[in-house]
mmCIF file of C-alpha atoms and ligand atoms in Angstrom:
data_model
loop_
_atom_site.group_PDB
_atom_site.id
_atom_site.type_symbol
_atom_site.label_atom_id
_atom_site.label_comp_id
_atom_site.label_asym_id
_atom_site.label_seq_id
_atom_site.Cartn_x
_atom_site.Cartn_y
_atom_site.Cartn_z
ATOM 1 C CA MET A 1212 0.000 0.000 0.000
ATOM 2 C CA THR A 1213 1.438 3.422 -0.961
ATOM 3 C CA PRO A 1214 1.816 5.644 2.121
ATOM 4 C CA LEU A 1215 -0.735 8.437 2.114
ATOM 5 C CA SER A 1216 1.981 11.032 2.506
ATOM 6 C CA GLU A 1217 3.407 10.146 -0.920
ATOM 7 C CA ARG A 1218 0.155 10.660 -2.737
ATOM 8 C CA PRO A 1219 -0.413 14.081 -4.265
ATOM 9 C CA HIS A 1220 -3.553 15.830 -3.116
ATOM 10 C CA GLU A 1221 -5.986 16.228 -6.003
ATOM 11 C CA ALA A 1222 -7.817 19.511 -6.178
ATOM 12 C CA GLN A 1223 -11.603 19.231 -5.826
ATOM 13 C CA PRO A 1224 -13.695 20.923 -8.527
ATOM 14 C CA GLY A 1225 -14.919 24.296 -7.342
ATOM 15 C CA LYS A 1226 -12.721 24.318 -4.239
ATOM 16 C CA PRO A 1227 -9.479 26.209 -3.563
ATOM 17 C CA SER A 1228 -6.563 23.997 -4.615
ATOM 18 C CA PHE A 1229 -3.865 25.156 -2.236
ATOM 19 C CA PRO A 1230 -3.770 24.468 1.480
ATOM 20 C CA ALA A 1231 -2.669 28.091 1.980
ATOM 21 C CA ASP A 1232 -6.148 29.200 0.850
ATOM 22 C CA TRP A 1233 -8.209 26.787 2.939
ATOM 23 C CA ASP A 1234 -10.187 27.733 6.023
ATOM 24 C CA ILE A 1235 -10.610 25.090 8.726
ATOM 25 C CA ASP A 1236 -13.823 23.672 7.270
ATOM 26 C CA THR A 1237 -12.231 23.265 3.836
ATOM 27 C CA LEU A 1238 -9.201 21.607 5.405
ATOM 28 C CA ARG A 1239 -11.432 19.148 7.257
ATOM 29 C CA VAL A 1240 -13.562 18.382 4.178
ATOM 30 C CA ASN A 1241 -10.568 18.016 1.837
ATOM 31 C CA TRP A 1242 -8.795 15.716 4.258
ATOM 32 C CA ARG A 1243 -11.849 13.486 4.699
ATOM 33 C CA GLU A 1244 -12.495 13.366 0.956
ATOM 34 C CA HIS A 1245 -8.856 12.551 0.299
ATOM 35 C CA LEU A 1246 -8.999 9.645 2.736
ATOM 36 C CA GLU A 1247 -12.322 8.387 1.361
ATOM 37 C CA ARG A 1248 -10.902 8.419 -2.171
ATOM 38 C CA ILE A 1249 -7.903 6.324 -1.086
ATOM 39 C CA PHE A 1250 -10.189 3.824 0.641
ATOM 40 C CA ARG A 1251 -12.383 3.563 -2.464
ATOM 41 C CA ASP A 1252 -9.466 3.209 -4.888
ATOM 42 C CA GLU A 1253 -7.637 0.609 -2.831
ATOM 43 C CA GLU A 1254 -10.765 -1.194 -1.540
ATOM 44 C CA ILE A 1255 -9.475 -1.109 2.025
ATOM 45 C CA PRO A 1256 -11.742 -3.378 4.107
ATOM 46 C CA ILE A 1257 -11.655 -1.298 7.331
ATOM 47 C CA PRO A 1258 -14.419 1.335 7.606
ATOM 48 C CA VAL A 1259 -12.990 4.719 6.584
ATOM 49 C CA LYS A 1260 -15.009 6.396 9.351
ATOM 50 C CA ARG A 1261 -13.056 4.386 11.873
ATOM 51 C CA VAL A 1262 -9.714 5.731 10.609
ATOM 52 C CA ILE A 1263 -11.171 9.248 10.480
ATOM 53 C CA ARG A 1264 -12.116 8.938 14.159
ATOM 54 C CA GLN A 1265 -8.702 7.583 15.050
ATOM 55 C CA VAL A 1266 -6.845 10.421 13.309
ATOM 56 C CA GLU A 1267 -9.244 13.119 14.524
ATOM 57 C CA GLY A 1268 -8.576 11.949 18.088
ATOM 58 C CA SER A 1269 -4.790 12.221 17.673
ATOM 59 C CA PRO A 1270 -2.789 15.113 19.200
ATOM 60 C CA VAL A 1271 -1.237 15.889 15.773
ATOM 61 C CA TYR A 1272 -4.619 16.453 14.135
ATOM 62 C CA GLN A 1273 -5.982 18.439 17.058
ATOM 63 C CA GLU A 1274 -2.949 20.684 17.166
ATOM 64 C CA ILE A 1275 -3.008 21.329 13.411
ATOM 65 C CA LEU A 1276 -6.668 22.277 13.574
ATOM 66 C CA ALA A 1277 -6.179 24.477 16.623
ATOM 67 C CA ARG A 1278 -3.331 26.420 14.965
ATOM 68 C CA TRP A 1279 -4.524 26.368 11.338
ATOM 69 C CA LYS A 1280 -6.103 29.809 11.199
ATOM 70 C CA ASP A 1281 -2.894 31.438 12.498
ATOM 71 C CA MET A 1282 -0.595 29.601 10.066
ATOM 72 C CA LYS A 1283 0.897 31.260 7.005
ATOM 73 C CA GLY A 1284 1.016 29.667 3.500
ATOM 74 C CA ASP A 1285 4.174 27.532 3.757
ATOM 75 C CA GLU A 1286 3.372 26.394 7.231
ATOM 76 C CA ARG A 1287 -0.081 25.272 6.117
ATOM 77 C CA LEU A 1288 1.419 23.220 3.292
ATOM 78 C CA LYS A 1289 3.878 21.618 5.740
ATOM 79 C CA ASN A 1290 1.089 20.769 8.164
ATOM 80 C CA TRP A 1291 -1.167 19.433 5.418
ATOM 81 C CA LYS A 1292 1.653 17.007 4.518
ATOM 82 C CA LEU A 1293 2.037 16.140 8.201
ATOM 83 C CA LEU A 1294 -1.675 15.373 8.380
ATOM 84 C CA LEU A 1295 -1.437 13.007 5.421
ATOM 85 C CA GLU A 1296 1.586 11.351 7.026
ATOM 86 C CA GLN A 1297 -0.340 10.903 10.270
ATOM 87 C CA SER A 1298 -3.233 9.376 8.309
ATOM 88 C CA GLY A 1299 -0.855 6.944 6.613
ATOM 89 C CA LYS A 1300 0.552 5.898 10.003
ATOM 90 C CA SER A 1301 -2.957 5.369 11.375
ATOM 91 C CA LEU A 1302 -3.705 3.053 8.474
ATOM 92 C CA GLU A 1303 -0.604 1.030 9.165
ATOM 93 C CA GLU A 1304 -1.083 1.010 12.948
ATOM 94 C CA ILE A 1305 -4.801 0.524 13.457
ATOM 95 C CA LEU A 1306 -5.453 0.853 17.200
ATOM 96 C CA PRO A 1307 -6.945 -2.340 18.651
ATOM 97 C CA ALA A 1308 -9.939 -0.524 20.095
ATOM 98 C CA CYS A 1309 -13.444 0.375 18.992
ATOM 99 C CA MET A 1310 -13.621 3.997 17.810
ATOM 100 C CA MET A 1311 -17.438 3.899 17.960
ATOM 101 C CA CYS A 1312 -17.645 5.037 14.346
ATOM 102 C CA GLY A 1313 -20.985 3.203 13.984
ATOM 103 C CA GLU A 1314 -20.078 1.446 10.715
ATOM 104 C CA CYS A 1315 -20.830 -2.069 12.059
ATOM 105 C CA CYS A 1316 -24.221 -0.816 13.250
ATOM 106 C CA ARG A 1317 -24.977 0.727 9.842
ATOM 107 C CA ARG A 1318 -24.105 -2.494 8.026
ATOM 108 C CA GLY A 1319 -26.462 -4.680 10.035
ATOM 109 C CA SER A 1320 -27.994 -5.642 13.342
ATOM 110 C CA PRO A 1321 -26.516 -8.374 15.526
ATOM 111 C CA THR A 1322 -27.451 -12.030 15.395
ATOM 112 C CA LEU A 1323 -28.009 -13.257 18.943
ATOM 113 C CA GLN A 1324 -25.961 -15.908 20.712
ATOM 114 C CA LEU A 1325 -27.228 -18.168 23.476
ATOM 115 C CA GLU A 1326 -25.413 -15.983 26.035
ATOM 116 C CA ASP A 1327 -27.648 -13.029 25.019
ATOM 117 C CA LEU A 1328 -30.698 -14.769 26.477
ATOM 118 C CA GLU A 1329 -29.860 -13.263 29.885
ATOM 119 C CA LEU A 1330 -30.039 -9.732 28.410
ATOM 120 C CA LEU A 1331 -33.554 -10.483 27.170
ATOM 121 C CA LYS A 1332 -34.711 -12.222 30.349
ATOM 122 C CA GLU A 1333 -33.453 -9.364 32.493
ATOM 123 C CA GLY A 1334 -35.216 -6.821 30.273
ATOM 124 C CA ARG A 1335 -31.971 -5.143 29.252
ATOM 125 C CA LEU A 1336 -32.788 -5.877 25.592
ATOM 126 C CA PRO A 1337 -36.465 -5.493 24.695
ATOM 127 C CA TRP A 1338 -38.178 -8.642 23.349
ATOM 128 C CA ASP A 1339 -40.191 -6.667 20.798
ATOM 129 C CA GLN A 1340 -36.981 -5.591 19.010
ATOM 130 C CA VAL A 1341 -35.976 -9.174 18.290
ATOM 131 C CA TYR A 1342 -37.170 -11.394 15.442
ATOM 132 C CA THR A 1343 -36.531 -14.837 14.034
ATOM 133 C CA LEU A 1344 -34.964 -15.799 10.727
ATOM 134 C CA ARG A 1345 -36.222 -19.287 9.968
ATOM 135 C CA ARG A 1346 -34.281 -22.147 8.414
ATOM 136 C CA GLY A 1347 -34.001 -21.789 4.632
ATOM 137 C CA GLN A 1348 -34.325 -17.980 4.612
ATOM 138 C CA PRO A 1349 -31.784 -15.957 2.650
ATOM 139 C CA VAL A 1350 -29.329 -13.907 4.684
ATOM 140 C CA HIS A 1351 -26.789 -11.321 3.699
ATOM 141 C CA SER A 1352 -23.301 -11.349 5.167
ATOM 142 C CA PRO A 1353 -22.401 -7.666 5.656
ATOM 143 C CA PHE A 1354 -18.664 -8.251 5.727
ATOM 144 C CA LYS A 1355 -18.366 -10.840 2.948
ATOM 145 C CA ASN A 1356 -21.184 -9.100 1.011
ATOM 146 C CA GLU A 1357 -22.629 -12.507 0.100
ATOM 147 C CA LEU A 1358 -26.112 -14.018 0.075
ATOM 148 C CA SER A 1359 -26.658 -17.479 1.533
ATOM 149 C CA PHE A 1360 -29.524 -19.610 2.850
ATOM 150 C CA LEU A 1361 -29.761 -20.433 6.543
ATOM 151 C CA VAL A 1362 -29.290 -24.073 7.444
ATOM 152 C CA ASP A 1363 -30.435 -23.349 11.008
ATOM 153 C CA GLU A 1364 -32.604 -20.627 12.404
ATOM 154 C CA ARG A 1365 -31.203 -17.456 13.978
ATOM 155 C CA MET A 1366 -32.627 -14.716 16.170
ATOM 156 C CA LYS A 1367 -31.702 -11.115 15.504
ATOM 157 C CA VAL A 1368 -32.164 -7.571 16.652
ATOM 158 C CA ARG A 1369 -34.471 -5.764 14.213
ATOM 159 C CA GLU A 1370 -33.209 -3.546 11.429
ATOM 160 C CA LYS A 1371 -34.717 -0.150 10.683
ATOM 161 C CA PRO A 1372 -37.580 -0.392 8.144
ATOM 162 C CA GLY A 1373 -36.305 -0.936 4.602
ATOM 163 C CA ALA A 1374 -32.662 -0.768 5.704
ATOM 164 C CA ARG A 1375 -29.881 -2.929 7.085
ATOM 165 C CA GLU A 1376 -29.052 -0.528 9.910
ATOM 166 C CA CYS A 1377 -29.590 -1.757 13.483
ATOM 167 C CA VAL A 1378 -32.710 -0.398 15.168
ATOM 168 C CA PHE A 1379 -30.647 0.675 18.192
ATOM 169 C CA PHE A 1380 -28.262 2.865 16.204
ATOM 170 C CA ASP A 1381 -28.939 6.557 16.801
ATOM 171 C CA HIS A 1382 -28.039 8.627 13.763
ATOM 172 C CA ALA A 1383 -28.141 11.943 15.561
ATOM 173 C CA THR A 1384 -25.326 10.958 17.921
ATOM 174 C CA ASP A 1385 -23.698 8.059 15.997
ATOM 175 C CA GLN A 1386 -24.169 6.044 19.181
ATOM 176 C CA CYS A 1387 -25.690 2.731 20.243
ATOM 177 C CA LEU A 1388 -28.796 3.224 22.383
ATOM 178 C CA VAL A 1389 -28.110 0.007 24.320
ATOM 179 C CA TYR A 1390 -24.305 0.163 24.361
ATOM 180 C CA ALA A 1391 -23.865 -1.131 27.930
ATOM 181 C CA ASP A 1392 -26.193 -4.050 27.141
ATOM 182 C CA ARG A 1393 -25.267 -4.669 23.529
ATOM 183 C CA PRO A 1394 -25.318 -8.312 22.381
ATOM 184 C CA ALA A 1395 -22.227 -10.528 22.255
ATOM 185 C CA GLN A 1396 -21.784 -10.126 18.503
ATOM 186 C CA CYS A 1397 -21.502 -6.343 18.863
ATOM 187 C CA ARG A 1398 -18.923 -6.724 21.609
ATOM 188 C CA ALA A 1399 -16.896 -9.171 19.470
ATOM 189 C CA GLN A 1400 -17.178 -7.127 16.285
ATOM 190 C CA ALA A 1401 -13.656 -5.794 15.858
ATOM 191 C CA CYS A 1402 -12.969 -4.349 12.416
ATOM 192 C CA TRP A 1403 -9.231 -4.468 13.145
ATOM 193 C CA ASP A 1404 -9.338 -8.197 14.047
ATOM 194 C CA PRO A 1405 -12.020 -10.409 12.446
ATOM 195 C CA THR A 1406 -10.888 -13.454 14.463
ATOM 196 C CA MET A 1407 -12.894 -12.311 17.521
ATOM 197 C CA ALA A 1408 -16.161 -12.485 15.581
ATOM 198 C CA GLU A 1409 -15.100 -15.764 13.955
ATOM 199 C CA ASP A 1410 -14.428 -17.300 17.398
ATOM 200 C CA LEU A 1411 -17.840 -16.169 18.601
ATOM 201 C CA SER A 1412 -19.573 -17.650 15.554
ATOM 202 C CA ARG A 1413 -18.446 -21.076 16.790
ATOM 203 C CA GLN A 1414 -20.461 -20.573 20.008
ATOM 204 C CA PRO A 1415 -24.159 -21.597 20.089
ATOM 205 C CA TYR A 1416 -26.658 -19.217 18.540
ATOM 206 C CA LEU A 1417 -29.889 -18.338 20.298
ATOM 207 C CA THR A 1418 -32.961 -20.098 18.890
ATOM 208 C CA ARG A 1419 -36.664 -20.186 19.750
ATOM 209 C CA ARG A 1420 -36.106 -23.573 21.373
ATOM 210 C CA ASP A 1421 -33.978 -21.823 24.010
ATOM 211 C CA VAL A 1422 -36.391 -18.943 24.474
ATOM 212 C CA PHE A 1423 -39.569 -21.042 24.744
ATOM 213 C CA ALA A 1424 -38.024 -24.174 26.263
ATOM 214 C CA ASP A 1425 -40.754 -24.314 28.939
ATOM 215 C CA VAL A 1426 -43.704 -23.777 26.603
ATOM 216 C CA GLU A 1427 -44.097 -27.099 24.862
ATOM 217 C CA LEU A 1428 -47.371 -26.212 23.162
ATOM 218 C CA LEU A 1429 -45.780 -23.193 21.513
ATOM 219 C CA LEU A 1430 -42.779 -25.240 20.363
ATOM 220 C CA ASP A 1431 -45.199 -27.708 18.715
ATOM 221 C CA LEU A 1432 -47.101 -24.895 17.012
ATOM 222 C CA MET A 1433 -43.894 -23.296 15.764
ATOM 223 C CA ALA A 1434 -42.777 -26.661 14.336
ATOM 224 C CA GLU A 1435 -46.165 -27.039 12.625
ATOM 225 C CA HIS A 1436 -45.852 -23.533 11.191
ATOM 226 C CA ASP A 1437 -42.354 -24.343 9.905
ATOM 227 C CA ARG A 1438 -43.658 -27.519 8.290
ATOM 228 C CA ARG A 1439 -46.733 -25.979 6.633
ATOM 229 C CA CYS A 1440 -45.361 -22.527 5.799
ATOM 230 C CA SER A 1441 -41.668 -22.928 5.107
ATOM 231 C CA PHE A 1442 -39.631 -20.434 3.126
ATOM 232 C CA ASP A 1443 -38.563 -23.362 0.916
ATOM 233 C CA SER A 1444 -42.173 -24.010 -0.173
ATOM 234 C CA LEU A 1445 -42.612 -20.333 -1.042
ATOM 235 C CA LYS A 1446 -39.363 -20.349 -3.009
ATOM 236 C CA GLU A 1447 -40.279 -23.549 -4.895
ATOM 237 C CA ALA A 1448 -43.651 -22.069 -5.900
ATOM 238 C CA PHE A 1449 -42.019 -18.832 -7.115
ATOM 239 C CA ASP A 1450 -39.420 -20.856 -9.057
ATOM 240 C CA ARG A 1451 -42.257 -22.712 -10.811
ATOM 241 C CA LEU A 1452 -44.048 -19.435 -11.501
ATOM 242 C CA ALA A 1453 -40.855 -18.019 -13.027
ATOM 243 C CA ALA A 1454 -40.609 -21.133 -15.232
ATOM 244 C CA GLY A 1455 -44.100 -20.445 -16.609
ATOM 245 C CA GLY A 1456 -46.203 -22.606 -14.269
ATOM 246 C CA THR A 1457 -49.117 -20.206 -13.786
ATOM 247 C CA GLU A 1458 -50.913 -22.667 -11.474
ATOM 248 C CA ALA A 1459 -48.184 -21.816 -8.944
ATOM 249 C CA LEU A 1460 -49.823 -18.416 -8.525
ATOM 250 C CA ASP A 1461 -52.850 -19.932 -6.766
ATOM 251 C CA GLU A 1462 -50.527 -22.025 -4.664
ATOM 252 C CA ILE A 1463 -48.577 -18.935 -3.544
ATOM 253 C CA LEU A 1464 -51.741 -17.007 -2.695
ATOM 254 C CA GLY A 1465 -53.099 -20.032 -0.836
ATOM 255 C CA LEU A 1466 -49.882 -20.378 1.138
ATOM 256 C CA LEU A 1467 -49.853 -16.681 2.051
ATOM 257 C CA ALA A 1468 -53.522 -16.769 3.123
ATOM 258 C CA TYR A 1469 -52.987 -19.893 5.198
ATOM 259 C CA GLU A 1470 -49.951 -18.443 6.922
ATOM 260 C CA ASP A 1471 -51.667 -15.150 7.596
ATOM 261 C CA HIS A 1472 -54.580 -16.978 9.217
ATOM 262 C CA PHE A 1473 -52.257 -19.273 11.179
ATOM 263 C CA ARG A 1474 -50.249 -16.382 12.661
ATOM 264 C CA HIS A 1475 -53.144 -14.160 13.538
ATOM 265 C CA PHE A 1476 -55.474 -16.874 14.810
ATOM 266 C CA LEU A 1477 -52.797 -18.236 17.136
ATOM 267 C CA GLY A 1478 -51.659 -14.753 18.052
ATOM 268 C CA GLU A 1479 -55.172 -13.969 19.276
ATOM 269 C CA GLN A 1480 -55.704 -17.332 20.980
ATOM 270 C CA LEU A 1481 -52.362 -17.249 22.788
ATOM 271 C CA LYS A 1482 -52.436 -13.480 23.389
ATOM 272 C CA ILE A 1483 -49.169 -12.884 21.545
ATOM 273 C CA PRO A 1484 -48.769 -9.135 20.907
ATOM 274 C CA ASP A 1485 -48.575 -8.211 17.203
ATOM 275 C CA GLU A 1486 -45.045 -6.830 17.652
ATOM 276 C CA SER A 1487 -43.882 -10.251 18.908
ATOM 277 C CA LEU A 1488 -45.313 -12.347 16.061
ATOM 278 C CA ASP A 1489 -42.032 -12.000 14.099
ATOM 279 C CA LEU A 1490 -40.179 -13.389 17.093
ATOM 280 C CA VAL A 1491 -42.536 -16.377 17.541
ATOM 281 C CA PHE A 1492 -43.158 -17.240 13.867
ATOM 282 C CA GLY A 1493 -40.424 -15.332 12.048
ATOM 283 C CA LYS A 1494 -41.069 -12.739 9.340
ATOM 284 C CA SER A 1495 -44.350 -13.471 7.567
ATOM 285 C CA LEU A 1496 -44.081 -15.023 4.111
ATOM 286 C CA ALA A 1497 -45.970 -11.993 2.775
ATOM 287 C CA ASP A 1498 -43.113 -9.785 4.020
ATOM 288 C CA LEU A 1499 -40.637 -11.960 2.109
ATOM 289 C CA VAL A 1500 -42.474 -11.926 -1.231
ATOM 290 C CA PRO A 1501 -40.516 -8.842 -2.495
ATOM 291 C CA LEU A 1502 -37.405 -11.051 -2.503
ATOM 292 C CA PHE A 1503 -38.985 -12.660 -5.597
ATOM 293 C CA GLY A 1504 -39.808 -9.366 -7.311
ATOM 294 C CA PHE A 1505 -43.471 -9.191 -6.223
ATOM 295 C CA GLN A 1506 -45.487 -7.606 -3.477
ATOM 296 C CA VAL A 1507 -48.807 -8.464 -1.888
ATOM 297 C CA VAL A 1508 -51.540 -5.846 -2.186
ATOM 298 C CA GLU A 1509 -54.946 -5.943 -0.593
ATOM 299 C CA GLU A 1510 -57.981 -4.994 -2.699
ATOM 300 C CA PRO A 1511 -60.778 -2.862 -1.159
ATOM 301 C CA ASP A 1512 -62.873 -6.042 -0.710
ATOM 302 C CA GLY A 1513 -60.094 -7.636 1.345
ATOM 303 C CA THR A 1514 -58.813 -10.072 -1.301
ATOM 304 C CA ARG A 1515 -55.072 -10.190 -1.701
ATOM 305 C CA CYS A 1516 -53.171 -10.394 -4.950
ATOM 306 C CA LEU A 1517 -49.590 -10.395 -6.162
ATOM 307 C CA VAL A 1518 -48.283 -7.532 -8.251
ATOM 308 C CA PRO A 1519 -44.776 -6.896 -9.562
ATOM 309 C CA ASP A 1520 -42.722 -5.065 -6.963
ATOM 310 C CA ASN A 1521 -41.922 -1.514 -8.004
ATOM 311 C CA GLY A 1522 -39.067 -1.384 -5.546
ATOM 312 C CA GLU A 1523 -41.032 0.308 -2.754
ATOM 313 C CA ALA A 1524 -41.663 -2.879 -0.763
ATOM 314 C CA SER A 1525 -38.134 -3.530 0.379
ATOM 315 C CA ALA A 1526 -37.452 -6.989 1.800
ATOM 316 C CA ALA A 1527 -33.733 -6.843 2.289
ATOM 317 C CA PRO A 1528 -32.647 -10.231 3.573
ATOM 318 C CA GLY A 1529 -31.526 -10.065 7.189
ATOM 319 C CA ASN A 1530 -27.819 -10.185 7.892
ATOM 320 C CA ASP A 1531 -26.288 -13.347 9.222
HETATM 321 S S1 SF4 B 484 -26.936 -3.163 19.298
HETATM 322 FE FE1 SF4 B 484 -25.764 -1.258 19.398
HETATM 323 S S2 SF4 B 484 -23.620 -1.850 18.988
HETATM 324 FE FE2 SF4 B 484 -24.947 -3.526 18.277
HETATM 325 S S3 SF4 B 484 -25.305 -3.109 16.087
HETATM 326 FE FE3 SF4 B 484 -27.021 -2.217 17.258
HETATM 327 S S4 SF4 B 484 -26.424 -0.075 17.588
HETATM 328 FE FE4 SF4 B 484 -24.564 -1.206 17.036
#
């Protein structure tokens, strides 16, 4: 990797080209843009925001910013070069500590491990912000940027609607709203050392069997739901539809109607709050239909039909 200090700074269109002419805001913006460009060009896997935080917290950066407005032309050029040098060093000596840049939280919410059950039982993580990804569902790996299908179920913290970002990530402050009680995966997520997360992934994941171990009836009903309304059966029907088998359309609508009835009937009978249905039965199949390029719409008379998805009904697969 070429040290940052050896790379010439490229002038930005419409901005002053010489450090001597920059005010503090322009210095800050040009430096960040310069770093972002390097990260893009060299496809550096560490989040750029993390390095920005590391450098911005360094005494060199703070001193340059504090003195910038009093510096003359040559001195500004010298200090701009020093700043690039410092950035290069930070890239080569990534501090083994979380800079709380929020990039992990933007890329996805955590999958829960068995050890996180205590957080839920003690009310430190709210149950209604957790949902289930059932076996067979597609998941996206935020760090490998790959799609795969789950061979076993997982439980996760919710994402924000239509996004991958964790529901507990606060944009206004770039902070985690449950930082002291964040799940194990968040604590192991170390962008400077992926082995911590890999070690954790060998520990048992939390499943509904752990959560509802004492409620045998519910375990039986969840197994029945998995058997009758699996993601695999939805996928098979959509594959047949894509291959021209129009009879698959009725099958899909029948499956969606059956599942809808199953969830809501049992929800009412067992007094499961609506916001916990995704935890007990996983995301509804209707919510997953956009993965196949369709969406479910309800006619005024209450009948449901499938229409091509115009991109508004986002069903981003959960992260693994
Ligand atoms: S729980 Fe907190 S630390 Fe974990 S991904 Fe969400 S916002 Fe980030």
